[in-house]
Coordinates of C-alpha atoms in Angstrom, one line a residue:
Chain A
X1 CA 82.9 87.4 74.4
X2 CA 83.5 87.3 70.6
X3 CA 86.3 89.3 69.2
X4 CA 86.2 93.0 69.3
X5 CA 86.0 94.1 65.7
X6 CA 87.3 97.6 64.8
X7 CA 84.9 100.5 65.0
X8 CA 84.7 102.4 61.7
X9 CA 85.3 106.1 61.3
X10 CA 82.3 108.5 61.8
X11 CA 81.2 108.8 58.2
X12 CA 80.9 105.0 57.9
X13 CA 79.0 104.9 61.3
X14 CA 76.6 107.5 59.8
X15 CA 76.1 105.4 56.7
X16 CA 75.9 101.9 58.3
X17 CA 74.6 102.7 61.8
X18 CA 76.2 103.0 65.2
X19 CA 76.5 99.2 65.6
X20 CA 78.6 98.9 62.4
X21 CA 82.0 97.3 62.6
X22 CA 84.8 96.8 60.2
X23 CA 85.5 93.3 58.9
X24 CA 89.3 92.8 58.7
X25 CA 90.3 91.6 55.3
X26 CA 93.5 90.5 53.6
X27 CA 92.9 92.8 50.6
X28 CA 93.5 96.3 51.7
X29 CA 91.8 97.8 48.7
X30 CA 88.5 96.7 50.2
X31 CA 86.5 98.1 53.1
X32 CA 84.1 95.6 54.4
X33 CA 81.5 96.6 57.0
X34 CA 79.1 94.6 59.2
X35 CA 75.8 96.4 59.7
X36 CA 72.5 95.7 61.4
X37 CA 70.9 98.9 60.1
X38 CA 71.9 99.4 56.5
X39 CA 68.7 98.4 54.6
X40 CA 68.6 95.3 52.5
X41 CA 67.4 95.2 49.0
X42 CA 65.6 91.9 49.1
X43 CA 66.3 91.0 45.5
X44 CA 70.0 91.5 46.2
X45 CA 69.7 89.4 49.3
X46 CA 68.1 86.6 47.4
X47 CA 70.7 86.8 44.7
X48 CA 73.4 86.3 47.4
X49 CA 71.6 83.3 48.9
X50 CA 71.1 81.9 45.5
X51 CA 74.9 82.4 44.8
X52 CA 75.7 80.1 47.8
X53 CA 73.3 77.5 46.4
X54 CA 70.1 78.0 48.3
X55 CA 66.8 77.9 46.5
X56 CA 65.0 81.2 45.8
X57 CA 62.1 82.1 48.1
X58 CA 59.2 84.5 47.6
X59 CA 60.2 88.1 48.4
X60 CA 57.0 88.6 50.4
X61 CA 57.8 85.7 52.7
X62 CA 61.4 86.8 53.0
X63 CA 60.3 90.3 54.1
X64 CA 58.0 88.8 56.8
X65 CA 60.7 86.5 58.1
X66 CA 63.2 89.3 58.4
X67 CA 60.6 91.4 60.2
X68 CA 60.2 88.7 62.8
X69 CA 64.0 88.0 63.1
X70 CA 65.8 89.1 66.3
X71 CA 68.9 90.2 64.4
X72 CA 69.8 90.7 60.8
X73 CA 73.4 91.3 59.8
X74 CA 74.7 92.4 56.4
X75 CA 78.3 92.3 55.4
X76 CA 78.8 95.2 52.9
X77 CA 81.6 95.9 50.5
X78 CA 81.7 99.6 51.2
X79 CA 80.9 102.2 48.6
X80 CA 79.8 105.7 49.5
X81 CA 76.9 105.4 47.0
X82 CA 76.1 101.8 46.3
X83 CA 77.5 99.3 48.9
X84 CA 77.3 95.7 47.7
X85 CA 75.9 92.9 49.9
X86 CA 78.6 90.1 50.1
X87 CA 77.5 88.4 53.3
X88 CA 74.5 87.8 55.5
X89 CA 73.2 86.0 58.6
X90 CA 70.2 86.3 60.8
X91 CA 69.0 85.1 64.2
X92 CA 65.6 84.3 65.6
X93 CA 65.0 83.9 69.4
X94 CA 64.0 85.6 72.5
X95 CA 67.3 87.4 73.0
X96 CA 67.3 86.4 76.7
X97 CA 67.6 82.7 77.1
X98 CA 67.9 81.7 73.5
X99 CA 68.9 82.8 70.0
X100 CA 69.3 80.6 66.9
X101 CA 71.5 81.5 63.9
X102 CA 70.2 80.9 60.4
X103 CA 71.1 81.7 56.8
X104 CA 74.8 82.3 57.3
X105 CA 76.1 83.2 53.8
X106 CA 79.3 84.6 52.3
X107 CA 79.4 85.2 48.6
X108 CA 81.6 82.6 46.9
X109 CA 83.9 85.2 45.4
X110 CA 84.8 86.3 49.0
X111 CA 84.9 82.9 50.7
X112 CA 88.1 81.5 52.1
X113 CA 89.2 84.7 53.8
X114 CA 87.8 84.2 57.3
X115 CA 84.8 86.4 56.6
X116 CA 82.4 83.7 57.9
X117 CA 84.4 83.5 61.1
X118 CA 84.3 87.3 61.6
X119 CA 80.6 87.2 60.9
X120 CA 80.0 84.7 63.7
X121 CA 82.2 86.9 66.1
X122 CA 80.1 89.9 65.2
X123 CA 76.8 88.0 65.8
X124 CA 77.9 86.5 69.1
X125 CA 79.0 89.9 70.3
X126 CA 75.7 91.5 69.3
X127 CA 73.7 88.8 71.1
X128 CA 75.9 89.1 74.2
X129 CA 75.2 92.8 74.3
X130 CA 71.5 91.9 74.4
X131 CA 72.1 89.6 77.3
X132 CA 71.5 86.3 75.5
X133 CA 72.6 83.3 77.5
X134 CA 72.7 80.6 74.8
X135 CA 73.1 80.6 71.1
X136 CA 72.2 77.6 68.9
X137 CA 72.4 76.6 65.3
X138 CA 71.8 73.6 63.1
X139 CA 75.0 72.8 61.2
X140 CA 75.0 71.1 57.8
X141 CA 77.5 68.2 57.7
X142 CA 79.9 70.4 55.6
X143 CA 80.2 73.1 58.2
X144 CA 80.3 71.2 61.4
X145 CA 84.1 71.5 61.7
X146 CA 83.8 75.2 60.9
X147 CA 81.7 75.8 64.0
X148 CA 83.6 73.3 66.2
X149 CA 86.8 75.2 65.4
X150 CA 85.2 78.3 66.8
X151 CA 84.3 76.9 70.1
X152 CA 80.8 75.8 69.5
X153 CA 79.7 72.8 71.5
X154 CA 78.4 70.0 69.4
X155 CA 75.3 68.4 70.9
X156 CA 76.1 69.1 74.5
X157 CA 74.5 66.8 77.0
X158 CA 73.5 64.5 74.2
X159 CA 71.1 66.9 72.6
X160 CA 69.7 65.8 69.3
X161 CA 68.0 68.1 66.7
X162 CA 64.6 67.3 65.3
X163 CA 62.7 68.9 62.4
X164 CA 59.1 68.8 61.4
X165 CA 58.1 69.9 57.9
X166 CA 54.8 71.3 56.7
X167 CA 53.4 69.1 53.9
Chain B
X1 CA 48.7 68.7 59.7
X2 CA 48.5 68.2 63.5
X3 CA 45.4 66.7 64.9
X4 CA 42.2 68.8 65.1
X5 CA 41.6 69.3 68.7
X6 CA 38.0 70.0 69.8
X7 CA 36.7 73.6 69.9
X8 CA 35.4 74.5 73.3
X9 CA 31.9 76.0 74.0
X10 CA 31.4 79.8 73.7
X11 CA 31.9 80.6 77.4
X12 CA 35.3 78.9 77.4
X13 CA 36.3 80.7 74.2
X14 CA 35.4 84.0 75.8
X15 CA 37.6 83.1 78.8
X16 CA 40.6 81.6 77.0
X17 CA 40.5 83.3 73.6
X18 CA 39.2 82.3 70.1
X19 CA 42.3 80.1 69.5
X20 CA 41.5 78.0 72.6
X21 CA 41.1 74.2 72.1
X22 CA 40.1 71.4 74.5
X23 CA 42.8 68.9 75.4
X24 CA 41.2 65.4 75.5
X25 CA 41.8 63.7 78.8
X26 CA 41.1 60.3 80.3
X27 CA 39.6 61.9 83.5
X28 CA 36.2 63.2 82.5
X29 CA 36.0 65.3 85.8
X30 CA 38.7 67.6 84.3
X31 CA 38.3 70.2 81.6
X32 CA 41.7 71.0 80.1
X33 CA 42.1 73.9 77.7
X34 CA 45.0 75.1 75.5
X35 CA 45.2 78.8 75.2
X36 CA 47.5 81.4 73.6
X37 CA 45.7 84.3 75.1
X38 CA 44.9 83.5 78.8
X39 CA 47.5 85.6 80.7
X40 CA 50.3 83.9 82.6
X41 CA 51.1 84.5 86.2
X42 CA 54.9 84.4 85.8
X43 CA 55.4 83.1 89.3
X44 CA 52.9 80.2 88.6
X45 CA 54.8 79.6 85.3
X46 CA 58.2 79.4 87.1
X47 CA 56.6 77.0 89.7
X48 CA 55.5 74.7 86.9
X49 CA 58.9 74.7 85.2
X50 CA 60.5 74.1 88.6
X51 CA 58.2 71.2 89.2
X52 CA 59.5 69.5 86.1
X53 CA 63.1 70.0 87.3
X54 CA 64.3 73.2 85.6
X55 CA 66.2 75.8 87.5
X56 CA 64.4 79.0 88.4
X57 CA 65.0 82.1 86.3
X58 CA 64.6 85.8 87.1
X59 CA 61.0 86.9 86.5
X60 CA 62.1 90.0 84.6
X61 CA 64.1 88.0 82.1
X62 CA 61.3 85.5 81.7
X63 CA 58.9 88.3 80.9
X64 CA 61.2 89.7 78.3
X65 CA 61.7 86.2 76.7
X66 CA 58.0 85.7 76.5
X67 CA 57.5 89.1 74.9
X68 CA 60.0 88.1 72.2
X69 CA 58.5 84.6 71.6
X70 CA 56.5 83.9 68.5
X71 CA 54.0 81.7 70.3
X72 CA 53.2 80.9 74.0
X73 CA 50.8 78.1 74.9
X74 CA 49.4 77.4 78.3
X75 CA 47.5 74.2 79.2
X76 CA 45.0 75.2 81.8
X77 CA 42.9 73.1 84.2
X78 CA 39.7 74.9 83.7
X79 CA 38.1 76.8 86.5
X80 CA 35.7 79.6 85.9
X81 CA 37.5 81.8 88.4
X82 CA 41.0 80.5 88.9
X83 CA 42.4 78.2 86.1
X84 CA 45.5 76.3 87.1
X85 CA 48.5 76.2 84.7
X86 CA 49.4 72.5 84.2
X87 CA 51.4 72.7 81.0
X88 CA 53.4 75.1 78.9
X89 CA 55.4 75.5 75.7
X90 CA 56.7 78.3 73.6
X91 CA 58.2 78.9 70.2
X92 CA 60.7 81.4 68.8
X93 CA 61.2 81.9 65.1
X94 CA 60.2 84.0 62.2
X95 CA 56.9 82.1 61.7
X96 CA 57.6 81.8 58.0
X97 CA 60.6 79.6 57.3
X98 CA 61.4 78.6 60.8
X99 CA 60.1 78.2 64.3
X100 CA 61.8 76.5 67.2
X101 CA 60.0 74.9 70.2
X102 CA 61.3 75.5 73.7
X103 CA 60.3 74.9 77.3
X104 CA 57.8 72.0 76.7
X105 CA 56.5 71.1 80.2
X106 CA 53.6 69.2 81.7
X107 CA 53.2 69.1 85.4
X108 CA 54.4 65.8 86.9
X109 CA 50.9 65.1 88.4
X110 CA 49.4 65.2 84.9
X111 CA 52.2 63.3 83.0
X112 CA 51.6 60.0 81.3
X113 CA 48.3 60.9 79.9
X114 CA 49.3 62.0 76.4
X115 CA 49.0 65.7 77.3
X116 CA 52.5 66.4 75.9
X117 CA 51.5 64.8 72.6
X118 CA 48.4 67.0 72.4
X119 CA 50.4 70.0 73.2
X120 CA 52.7 69.4 70.3
X121 CA 49.7 68.8 68.0
X122 CA 48.3 72.1 69.2
X123 CA 51.6 73.9 68.5
X124 CA 52.2 72.4 65.1
X125 CA 48.6 73.3 64.1
X126 CA 49.1 76.9 65.3
X127 CA 52.4 77.3 63.4
X128 CA 50.9 75.8 60.3
X129 CA 48.1 78.4 60.4
X130 CA 50.8 81.1 60.4
X131 CA 52.3 79.5 57.3
X132 CA 55.5 78.2 59.0
X133 CA 57.4 75.8 56.7
X134 CA 59.7 74.0 59.2
X135 CA 59.7 73.5 62.9
X136 CA 62.8 72.5 64.9
X137 CA 63.6 71.6 68.4
X138 CA 66.6 70.4 70.5
X139 CA 65.6 67.1 72.2
X140 CA 67.2 66.0 75.4
X141 CA 68.3 62.3 75.3
X142 CA 65.3 61.3 77.5
X143 CA 62.7 62.7 75.0
X144 CA 64.2 61.8 71.7
X145 CA 61.9 58.8 71.2
X146 CA 58.9 60.9 72.3
X147 CA 59.4 63.2 69.3
X148 CA 60.4 60.5 66.9
X149 CA 57.2 58.7 67.7
X150 CA 55.2 61.7 66.6
X151 CA 56.8 62.0 63.2
X152 CA 59.7 64.3 63.9
X153 CA 62.7 63.8 61.7
X154 CA 65.9 63.3 63.7
X155 CA 68.8 65.2 62.2
X156 CA 67.6 65.1 58.6
X157 CA 70.4 65.4 56.1
X158 CA 73.0 64.8 58.8
X159 CA 72.2 68.1 60.6
X160 CA 74.0 68.5 63.9
X161 CA 73.1 70.9 66.6
X162 CA 75.6 73.2 68.1
X163 CA 75.4 75.5 71.1
X164 CA 77.4 78.5 72.3
X165 CA 77.1 79.6 75.9
X166 CA 77.8 83.1 77.3
X167 CA 80.4 82.9 80.1

């Protein structure tokens, strides 16, 4: 399930956590690392999400949402002292029957290199290791083909998605 | 937001928890109570879900999924000694930006009386009290009109739902 991404060398595992994986990348000057453990600077995270065009959200609420998320993944441009956050995604869910993917973002400067696809492979693998049976997401029109191309089932059994907004 | 369901008398609040609410019902011989605190018997819960036609799931995994859920709601047919579970729903999510509703079930003997609608009102109200901005769900073809009739937005902005299955 999911592709097996390369395991980094020991110093990187110590910096980014034992679940860290390398993200293959065309530019061999860059080392890119997926991590669930390297701590987020919430201002840097919001800058990333703003760079992909999402509206800024109060830091306090972002912190609470991350605390309640099942899985948070950062994609880091490695630096021994100051790694830079260039990608992000998170999941909510029970980790058993269901998980739902939200906030998938790759910084515009790094898009078009398959990093989003590697990110999804990393996430599906992590969820599979938890024993999650089914993963869901709500795709914007612009990314429907991105997910279909990776084997996601669009509205299986005629499922429709529905949203309810406060206010 | 949501309808304001009646608050039960003190003895019922002590039995079912301070967040308990009465579920209005045509049959005045019945007292039906929504509760987030009254403990589930997992065998009784699986019998309910089986009665609405879902396949049985291992108790151990159900327990873990409930532990990781943001909100679990039971609809109880009140009895001072042995309340009976006649409805259920749960949510996953971060409780801030997102929550997703799963496993909405009303026992077939009690369907057709608006209990499902009251259940959704109870859930939306509870999520609003947490400060949740947006609630989502995946509707089976048979219940799309049920949710639309209650003000749910079907695939706003062209959202599509996608699923990915282990195995």
